[in-house]
Amino acid sequence: MVLCFTFKQYFSHTKIDTEPKTFIHLVRHGEAYHNLGHFNGKINPRSYNIQDPYLTCKGIEQAKTTREQMTKRYPVPNNVLTSPLLRTLETTLRIFPFANDGSIYPQPQIVAYDDLRESGAYLCNVRQTTLDLANNYEHKGVDFTALPPIAPPMKSTIRTKQRAEIVRNQITVISKLIKKGGGVWKGVYIQGTGQNTGPRIQMKQDVHIVVVSHGFSHNPAELEEIQTRGDEDI
């Protein structure tokens, strides 16, 4: 009986980590038409003069492969943030298709975010107007509320590192909103996560956010994952 009491006393003081973790899944867009025609490290300027290009057939297949990888990891993330350029939108919708497109999983919340857009001074980085994007993609499950109506200039006045810090901070805000059960971010209602309640302990669900953008990796449509202990680590 003494031994039993000792074990009970030990386990009653064991702290179980109930703080939800945040997982950031980074995806670069699949191959698009502006990626063609470059050889031996030399840029073909004519390729970059294609305005807001679509994915190539190879890029579509790359996105489908990433969809398979994501399905194995976490098929329905809490939120997907995507650059509003067509190559990233198409990559996003190939990975997380609308329910009517044959997916067995519900589509996660998808939000277009301008600070994820490529901003080099090339025509391939000029996005469509917000109205055109909404007309073409809103019915497929993409929310464009956070975008300004007029497309920003090709080359951002904000340095890349500054933009990265802005994005990092905004992802932190979104993660906190999800954990709190939802809230408004840039006019978009960010859906919150539920809680699993057991008989003795309440375990909060981890948060999964997918970011589809440009240049995370040299390999198109490659999936990378970052795990954080808390929002301050994002």
PDB file of C-alpha atoms in Angstrom:
ATOM      1  CA  MET A   1       0.000   0.000   0.000  1.00  0.00           C
ATOM      2  CA  VAL A   2       2.870   2.348   0.759  1.00  0.00           C
ATOM      3  CA  LEU A   3       4.423   1.654  -2.643  1.00  0.00           C
ATOM      4  CA  CYS A   4       1.088   2.213  -4.360  1.00  0.00           C
ATOM      5  CA  PHE A   5       0.638   5.541  -2.578  1.00  0.00           C
ATOM      6  CA  THR A   6       4.145   6.588  -3.613  1.00  0.00           C
ATOM      7  CA  PHE A   7       3.360   5.923  -7.259  1.00  0.00           C
ATOM      8  CA  LYS A   8       0.077   7.828  -7.025  1.00  0.00           C
ATOM      9  CA  GLN A   9       1.848  10.729  -5.394  1.00  0.00           C
ATOM     10  CA  TYR A  10       4.503  10.722  -8.127  1.00  0.00           C
ATOM     11  CA  PHE A  11       2.040  10.732 -11.006  1.00  0.00           C
ATOM     12  CA  SER A  12      -0.226  13.305  -9.407  1.00  0.00           C
ATOM     13  CA  HIS A  13       2.661  15.782  -9.532  1.00  0.00           C
ATOM     14  CA  THR A  14       3.681  14.970 -13.087  1.00  0.00           C
ATOM     15  CA  LYS A  15       3.025  17.936 -15.326  1.00  0.00           C
ATOM     16  CA  ILE A  16       1.556  17.092 -18.702  1.00  0.00           C
ATOM     17  CA  ASP A  17       2.178  19.635 -21.413  1.00  0.00           C
ATOM     18  CA  THR A  18      -1.252  20.738 -22.590  1.00  0.00           C
ATOM     19  CA  GLU A  19      -0.024  23.827 -24.437  1.00  0.00           C
ATOM     20  CA  PRO A  20      -0.833  23.426 -28.136  1.00  0.00           C
ATOM     21  CA  LYS A  21       2.030  23.562 -30.598  1.00  0.00           C
ATOM     22  CA  THR A  22       1.980  25.458 -33.874  1.00  0.00           C
ATOM     23  CA  PHE A  23       3.155  23.747 -37.053  1.00  0.00           C
ATOM     24  CA  ILE A  24       3.984  25.908 -40.079  1.00  0.00           C
ATOM     25  CA  HIS A  25       4.040  23.972 -43.358  1.00  0.00           C
ATOM     26  CA  LEU A  26       5.951  25.862 -46.075  1.00  0.00           C
ATOM     27  CA  VAL A  27       5.189  25.164 -49.732  1.00  0.00           C
ATOM     28  CA  ARG A  28       6.763  26.720 -52.793  1.00  0.00           C
ATOM     29  CA  HIS A  29       4.562  26.931 -55.897  1.00  0.00           C
ATOM     30  CA  GLY A  30       4.942  24.320 -58.620  1.00  0.00           C
ATOM     31  CA  GLU A  31       6.750  24.988 -61.870  1.00  0.00           C
ATOM     32  CA  ALA A  32       5.119  27.813 -63.842  1.00  0.00           C
ATOM     33  CA  TYR A  33       5.740  29.036 -67.380  1.00  0.00           C
ATOM     34  CA  HIS A  34       8.076  31.816 -66.272  1.00  0.00           C
ATOM     35  CA  ASN A  35      10.383  29.102 -64.862  1.00  0.00           C
ATOM     36  CA  LEU A  36      11.074  27.772 -68.367  1.00  0.00           C
ATOM     37  CA  GLY A  37      13.889  28.808 -70.677  1.00  0.00           C
ATOM     38  CA  HIS A  38      16.611  29.351 -68.062  1.00  0.00           C
ATOM     39  CA  PHE A  39      19.807  27.375 -68.683  1.00  0.00           C
ATOM     40  CA  ASN A  40      23.102  26.997 -66.809  1.00  0.00           C
ATOM     41  CA  GLY A  41      22.118  29.558 -64.217  1.00  0.00           C
ATOM     42  CA  LYS A  42      21.403  32.208 -66.851  1.00  0.00           C
ATOM     43  CA  ILE A  43      18.055  33.990 -66.646  1.00  0.00           C
ATOM     44  CA  ASN A  44      15.940  34.276 -69.753  1.00  0.00           C
ATOM     45  CA  PRO A  45      14.256  37.706 -69.414  1.00  0.00           C
ATOM     46  CA  ARG A  46      11.601  36.750 -71.951  1.00  0.00           C
ATOM     47  CA  SER A  47      10.251  34.115 -69.578  1.00  0.00           C
ATOM     48  CA  TYR A  48       9.854  36.688 -66.818  1.00  0.00           C
ATOM     49  CA  ASN A  49       7.823  38.881 -69.180  1.00  0.00           C
ATOM     50  CA  ILE A  50       4.856  36.504 -68.970  1.00  0.00           C
ATOM     51  CA  GLN A  51       2.309  38.253 -66.770  1.00  0.00           C
ATOM     52  CA  ASP A  52       1.186  36.204 -63.770  1.00  0.00           C
ATOM     53  CA  PRO A  53       1.830  32.810 -65.410  1.00  0.00           C
ATOM     54  CA  TYR A  54      -0.049  29.585 -64.755  1.00  0.00           C
ATOM     55  CA  LEU A  55       1.460  26.270 -63.694  1.00  0.00           C
ATOM     56  CA  THR A  56       2.954  24.048 -66.367  1.00  0.00           C
ATOM     57  CA  CYS A  57       1.817  20.425 -66.665  1.00  0.00           C
ATOM     58  CA  LYS A  58       4.871  19.491 -64.616  1.00  0.00           C
ATOM     59  CA  GLY A  59       3.926  22.075 -61.996  1.00  0.00           C
ATOM     60  CA  ILE A  60       0.450  20.564 -61.708  1.00  0.00           C
ATOM     61  CA  GLU A  61       1.952  17.123 -61.118  1.00  0.00           C
ATOM     62  CA  GLN A  62       4.327  18.566 -58.518  1.00  0.00           C
ATOM     63  CA  ALA A  63       1.380  20.084 -56.664  1.00  0.00           C
ATOM     64  CA  LYS A  64      -0.452  16.753 -56.749  1.00  0.00           C
ATOM     65  CA  THR A  65       2.595  15.062 -55.223  1.00  0.00           C
ATOM     66  CA  THR A  66       2.658  17.657 -52.457  1.00  0.00           C
ATOM     67  CA  ARG A  67      -1.032  16.996 -51.886  1.00  0.00           C
ATOM     68  CA  GLU A  68      -0.209  13.335 -51.241  1.00  0.00           C
ATOM     69  CA  GLN A  69       2.535  14.327 -48.795  1.00  0.00           C
ATOM     70  CA  MET A  70       0.248  16.749 -46.985  1.00  0.00           C
ATOM     71  CA  THR A  71      -2.503  14.144 -46.760  1.00  0.00           C
ATOM     72  CA  LYS A  72      -0.122  11.844 -44.893  1.00  0.00           C
ATOM     73  CA  ARG A  73       0.947  14.590 -42.489  1.00  0.00           C
ATOM     74  CA  TYR A  74      -2.171  16.632 -41.825  1.00  0.00           C
ATOM     75  CA  PRO A  75      -4.888  16.564 -44.506  1.00  0.00           C
ATOM     76  CA  VAL A  76      -6.999  19.435 -43.146  1.00  0.00           C
ATOM     77  CA  PRO A  77      -4.878  22.239 -41.634  1.00  0.00           C
ATOM     78  CA  ASN A  78      -6.492  25.036 -39.663  1.00  0.00           C
ATOM     79  CA  ASN A  79      -5.562  27.698 -42.177  1.00  0.00           C
ATOM     80  CA  VAL A  80      -3.849  28.098 -45.545  1.00  0.00           C
ATOM     81  CA  LEU A  81      -2.197  31.413 -46.422  1.00  0.00           C
ATOM     82  CA  THR A  82      -1.360  31.820 -50.089  1.00  0.00           C
ATOM     83  CA  SER A  83       0.254  34.406 -52.306  1.00  0.00           C
ATOM     84  CA  PRO A  84      -2.387  35.818 -54.703  1.00  0.00           C
ATOM     85  CA  LEU A  85      -0.316  35.120 -57.821  1.00  0.00           C
ATOM     86  CA  LEU A  86      -1.853  32.488 -60.089  1.00  0.00           C
ATOM     87  CA  ARG A  87       0.985  29.993 -59.733  1.00  0.00           C
ATOM     88  CA  THR A  88       0.535  29.906 -55.957  1.00  0.00           C
ATOM     89  CA  LEU A  89      -3.262  29.898 -56.111  1.00  0.00           C
ATOM     90  CA  GLU A  90      -3.204  26.964 -58.520  1.00  0.00           C
ATOM     91  CA  THR A  91      -0.697  25.123 -56.341  1.00  0.00           C
ATOM     92  CA  THR A  92      -2.867  25.733 -53.286  1.00  0.00           C
ATOM     93  CA  LEU A  93      -6.036  24.496 -54.963  1.00  0.00           C
ATOM     94  CA  ARG A  94      -4.287  21.389 -56.299  1.00  0.00           C
ATOM     95  CA  ILE A  95      -3.182  20.537 -52.766  1.00  0.00           C
ATOM     96  CA  PHE A  96      -6.471  21.517 -51.116  1.00  0.00           C
ATOM     97  CA  PRO A  97      -9.151  21.189 -53.806  1.00  0.00           C
ATOM     98  CA  PHE A  98     -12.714  22.330 -53.416  1.00  0.00           C
ATOM     99  CA  ALA A  99     -15.012  19.585 -52.117  1.00  0.00           C
ATOM    100  CA  ASN A 100     -16.691  19.196 -55.506  1.00  0.00           C
ATOM    101  CA  ASP A 101     -13.316  18.437 -57.119  1.00  0.00           C
ATOM    102  CA  GLY A 102     -13.174  14.911 -55.749  1.00  0.00           C
ATOM    103  CA  SER A 103     -11.381  15.401 -52.430  1.00  0.00           C
ATOM    104  CA  ILE A 104     -12.391  13.070 -49.603  1.00  0.00           C
ATOM    105  CA  TYR A 105     -11.355  15.716 -47.061  1.00  0.00           C
ATOM    106  CA  PRO A 106     -13.097  19.027 -46.344  1.00  0.00           C
ATOM    107  CA  GLN A 107     -11.307  22.043 -47.737  1.00  0.00           C
ATOM    108  CA  PRO A 108      -9.482  24.123 -45.102  1.00  0.00           C
ATOM    109  CA  GLN A 109      -9.878  27.872 -44.848  1.00  0.00           C
ATOM    110  CA  ILE A 110      -7.776  29.464 -47.617  1.00  0.00           C
ATOM    111  CA  VAL A 111      -6.838  33.148 -47.404  1.00  0.00           C
ATOM    112  CA  ALA A 112      -4.904  35.157 -50.007  1.00  0.00           C
ATOM    113  CA  TYR A 113      -2.264  37.412 -48.452  1.00  0.00           C
ATOM    114  CA  ASP A 114      -0.366  40.041 -50.485  1.00  0.00           C
ATOM    115  CA  ASP A 115       2.800  40.064 -48.373  1.00  0.00           C
ATOM    116  CA  LEU A 116       3.477  36.505 -49.568  1.00  0.00           C
ATOM    117  CA  ARG A 117       3.592  37.687 -53.192  1.00  0.00           C
ATOM    118  CA  GLU A 118       6.842  37.677 -55.155  1.00  0.00           C
ATOM    119  CA  SER A 119       7.872  41.307 -55.581  1.00  0.00           C
ATOM    120  CA  GLY A 120      10.713  41.304 -58.094  1.00  0.00           C
ATOM    121  CA  ALA A 121      10.459  43.922 -60.854  1.00  0.00           C
ATOM    122  CA  TYR A 122       9.230  41.524 -63.530  1.00  0.00           C
ATOM    123  CA  LEU A 123       5.899  41.224 -65.302  1.00  0.00           C
ATOM    124  CA  CYS A 124       5.492  37.670 -64.008  1.00  0.00           C
ATOM    125  CA  ASN A 125       5.010  39.131 -60.518  1.00  0.00           C
ATOM    126  CA  VAL A 126       2.104  41.429 -61.415  1.00  0.00           C
ATOM    127  CA  ARG A 127      -1.070  39.968 -59.970  1.00  0.00           C
ATOM    128  CA  GLN A 128      -4.624  40.362 -61.187  1.00  0.00           C
ATOM    129  CA  THR A 129      -6.990  42.841 -59.594  1.00  0.00           C
ATOM    130  CA  THR A 130      -8.740  41.659 -56.459  1.00  0.00           C
ATOM    131  CA  LEU A 131     -12.085  41.723 -58.271  1.00  0.00           C
ATOM    132  CA  ASP A 132     -10.790  39.489 -61.072  1.00  0.00           C
ATOM    133  CA  LEU A 133      -9.234  37.090 -58.578  1.00  0.00           C
ATOM    134  CA  ALA A 134     -12.472  36.893 -56.613  1.00  0.00           C
ATOM    135  CA  ASN A 135     -14.506  36.273 -59.767  1.00  0.00           C
ATOM    136  CA  ASN A 136     -12.185  33.473 -60.882  1.00  0.00           C
ATOM    137  CA  TYR A 137     -11.296  31.763 -57.612  1.00  0.00           C
ATOM    138  CA  GLU A 138     -13.664  32.738 -54.806  1.00  0.00           C
ATOM    139  CA  HIS A 139     -16.135  30.015 -55.783  1.00  0.00           C
ATOM    140  CA  LYS A 140     -13.268  27.529 -55.389  1.00  0.00           C
ATOM    141  CA  GLY A 141     -12.861  28.413 -51.729  1.00  0.00           C
ATOM    142  CA  VAL A 142     -10.273  31.224 -51.647  1.00  0.00           C
ATOM    143  CA  ASP A 143     -10.972  34.301 -49.508  1.00  0.00           C
ATOM    144  CA  PHE A 144      -9.601  37.553 -50.986  1.00  0.00           C
ATOM    145  CA  THR A 145     -10.983  39.899 -48.324  1.00  0.00           C
ATOM    146  CA  ALA A 146      -7.510  40.714 -46.959  1.00  0.00           C
ATOM    147  CA  LEU A 147      -6.264  42.017 -50.330  1.00  0.00           C
ATOM    148  CA  PRO A 148      -6.407  45.699 -51.289  1.00  0.00           C
ATOM    149  CA  PRO A 149      -8.585  46.266 -54.378  1.00  0.00           C
ATOM    150  CA  ILE A 150      -5.656  47.591 -56.421  1.00  0.00           C
ATOM    151  CA  ALA A 151      -2.617  45.395 -56.964  1.00  0.00           C
ATOM    152  CA  PRO A 152       0.562  46.737 -55.319  1.00  0.00           C
ATOM    153  CA  PRO A 153       3.572  47.688 -57.486  1.00  0.00           C
ATOM    154  CA  MET A 154       5.810  44.977 -58.943  1.00  0.00           C
ATOM    155  CA  LYS A 155       8.755  45.811 -56.739  1.00  0.00           C
ATOM    156  CA  SER A 156       7.970  46.254 -53.066  1.00  0.00           C
ATOM    157  CA  THR A 157       9.377  49.275 -51.261  1.00  0.00           C
ATOM    158  CA  ILE A 158       9.833  47.063 -48.197  1.00  0.00           C
ATOM    159  CA  ARG A 159      13.004  44.984 -48.024  1.00  0.00           C
ATOM    160  CA  THR A 160      12.709  41.203 -48.115  1.00  0.00           C
ATOM    161  CA  LYS A 161      13.800  40.716 -44.499  1.00  0.00           C
ATOM    162  CA  GLN A 162      11.293  43.315 -43.343  1.00  0.00           C
ATOM    163  CA  ARG A 163       8.508  41.612 -45.257  1.00  0.00           C
ATOM    164  CA  ALA A 164       9.540  38.273 -43.760  1.00  0.00           C
ATOM    165  CA  GLU A 165       9.264  39.767 -40.280  1.00  0.00           C
ATOM    166  CA  ILE A 166       5.840  41.219 -41.117  1.00  0.00           C
ATOM    167  CA  VAL A 167       4.640  37.820 -42.336  1.00  0.00           C
ATOM    168  CA  ARG A 168       6.081  36.111 -39.269  1.00  0.00           C
ATOM    169  CA  ASN A 169       4.220  38.492 -36.971  1.00  0.00           C
ATOM    170  CA  GLN A 170       0.964  38.072 -38.871  1.00  0.00           C
ATOM    171  CA  ILE A 171       1.207  34.279 -38.718  1.00  0.00           C
ATOM    172  CA  THR A 172       1.659  34.634 -34.963  1.00  0.00           C
ATOM    173  CA  VAL A 173      -1.533  36.706 -34.801  1.00  0.00           C
ATOM    174  CA  ILE A 174      -3.428  34.111 -36.839  1.00  0.00           C
ATOM    175  CA  SER A 175      -2.129  31.259 -34.684  1.00  0.00           C
ATOM    176  CA  LYS A 176      -3.301  33.015 -31.525  1.00  0.00           C
ATOM    177  CA  LEU A 177      -6.738  33.649 -33.029  1.00  0.00           C
ATOM    178  CA  ILE A 178      -7.093  29.988 -33.972  1.00  0.00           C
ATOM    179  CA  LYS A 179      -6.154  28.882 -30.453  1.00  0.00           C
ATOM    180  CA  LYS A 180      -8.615  31.341 -28.918  1.00  0.00           C
ATOM    181  CA  GLY A 181     -11.462  29.937 -30.976  1.00  0.00           C
ATOM    182  CA  GLY A 182     -11.448  32.392 -33.872  1.00  0.00           C
ATOM    183  CA  GLY A 183     -11.372  36.101 -34.605  1.00  0.00           C
ATOM    184  CA  VAL A 184     -11.048  38.761 -37.279  1.00  0.00           C
ATOM    185  CA  TRP A 185      -7.757  39.321 -39.125  1.00  0.00           C
ATOM    186  CA  LYS A 186      -7.587  41.956 -41.896  1.00  0.00           C
ATOM    187  CA  GLY A 187     -11.345  41.698 -42.381  1.00  0.00           C
ATOM    188  CA  VAL A 188     -11.288  37.889 -42.562  1.00  0.00           C
ATOM    189  CA  TYR A 189     -12.864  35.782 -39.838  1.00  0.00           C
ATOM    190  CA  ILE A 190     -10.192  33.225 -38.944  1.00  0.00           C
ATOM    191  CA  GLN A 191     -11.815  29.999 -37.865  1.00  0.00           C
ATOM    192  CA  GLY A 192     -10.768  28.632 -34.475  1.00  0.00           C
ATOM    193  CA  THR A 193      -9.950  25.133 -33.337  1.00  0.00           C
ATOM    194  CA  GLY A 194     -12.010  23.032 -30.936  1.00  0.00           C
ATOM    195  CA  GLN A 195     -10.840  21.247 -27.834  1.00  0.00           C
ATOM    196  CA  ASN A 196     -10.592  17.571 -26.923  1.00  0.00           C
ATOM    197  CA  THR A 197     -11.922  17.123 -23.428  1.00  0.00           C
ATOM    198  CA  GLY A 198     -11.048  14.001 -21.469  1.00  0.00           C
ATOM    199  CA  PRO A 199     -12.333  12.874 -18.063  1.00  0.00           C
ATOM    200  CA  ARG A 200      -9.281  14.183 -16.210  1.00  0.00           C
ATOM    201  CA  ILE A 201      -7.467  16.599 -18.474  1.00  0.00           C
ATOM    202  CA  GLN A 202      -8.236  19.050 -21.225  1.00  0.00           C
ATOM    203  CA  MET A 203      -5.891  18.726 -24.204  1.00  0.00           C
ATOM    204  CA  LYS A 204      -5.838  21.629 -26.608  1.00  0.00           C
ATOM    205  CA  GLN A 205      -5.428  20.867 -30.291  1.00  0.00           C
ATOM    206  CA  ASP A 206      -2.244  21.744 -32.131  1.00  0.00           C
ATOM    207  CA  VAL A 207      -2.460  24.397 -34.837  1.00  0.00           C
ATOM    208  CA  HIS A 208      -1.417  23.697 -38.432  1.00  0.00           C
ATOM    209  CA  ILE A 209      -0.910  26.613 -40.838  1.00  0.00           C
ATOM    210  CA  VAL A 210       0.184  26.116 -44.445  1.00  0.00           C
ATOM    211  CA  VAL A 211       1.997  28.950 -46.251  1.00  0.00           C
ATOM    212  CA  VAL A 212       2.123  28.728 -50.060  1.00  0.00           C
ATOM    213  CA  SER A 213       4.508  31.269 -51.509  1.00  0.00           C
ATOM    214  CA  HIS A 214       7.749  31.723 -53.456  1.00  0.00           C
ATOM    215  CA  GLY A 215      11.356  30.770 -52.918  1.00  0.00           C
ATOM    216  CA  PHE A 216      11.263  28.692 -49.712  1.00  0.00           C
ATOM    217  CA  SER A 217      13.135  25.961 -51.539  1.00  0.00           C
ATOM    218  CA  HIS A 218      14.826  25.446 -54.896  1.00  0.00           C
ATOM    219  CA  ASN A 219      12.509  22.484 -55.471  1.00  0.00           C
ATOM    220  CA  PRO A 220       9.041  23.480 -56.736  1.00  0.00           C
ATOM    221  CA  ALA A 221       6.049  22.403 -54.652  1.00  0.00           C
ATOM    222  CA  GLU A 222       8.330  20.974 -51.973  1.00  0.00           C
ATOM    223  CA  LEU A 223       6.848  20.724 -48.488  1.00  0.00           C
ATOM    224  CA  GLU A 224       8.777  21.881 -45.430  1.00  0.00           C
ATOM    225  CA  GLU A 225       7.573  21.872 -41.850  1.00  0.00           C
ATOM    226  CA  ILE A 226       8.441  24.075 -38.886  1.00  0.00           C
ATOM    227  CA  GLN A 227       7.290  23.100 -35.405  1.00  0.00           C
ATOM    228  CA  THR A 228       7.101  25.701 -32.661  1.00  0.00           C
ATOM    229  CA  ARG A 229       6.501  25.306 -28.950  1.00  0.00           C
ATOM    230  CA  GLY A 230       4.477  28.474 -28.699  1.00  0.00           C
ATOM    231  CA  ASP A 231       3.477  31.517 -30.694  1.00  0.00           C
ATOM    232  CA  GLU A 232       6.536  33.423 -29.519  1.00  0.00           C
ATOM    233  CA  ASP A 233       8.736  30.895 -31.370  1.00  0.00           C
ATOM    234  CA  ILE A 234       7.177  31.441 -34.794  1.00  0.00           C
TER     235      ILE A 234
END
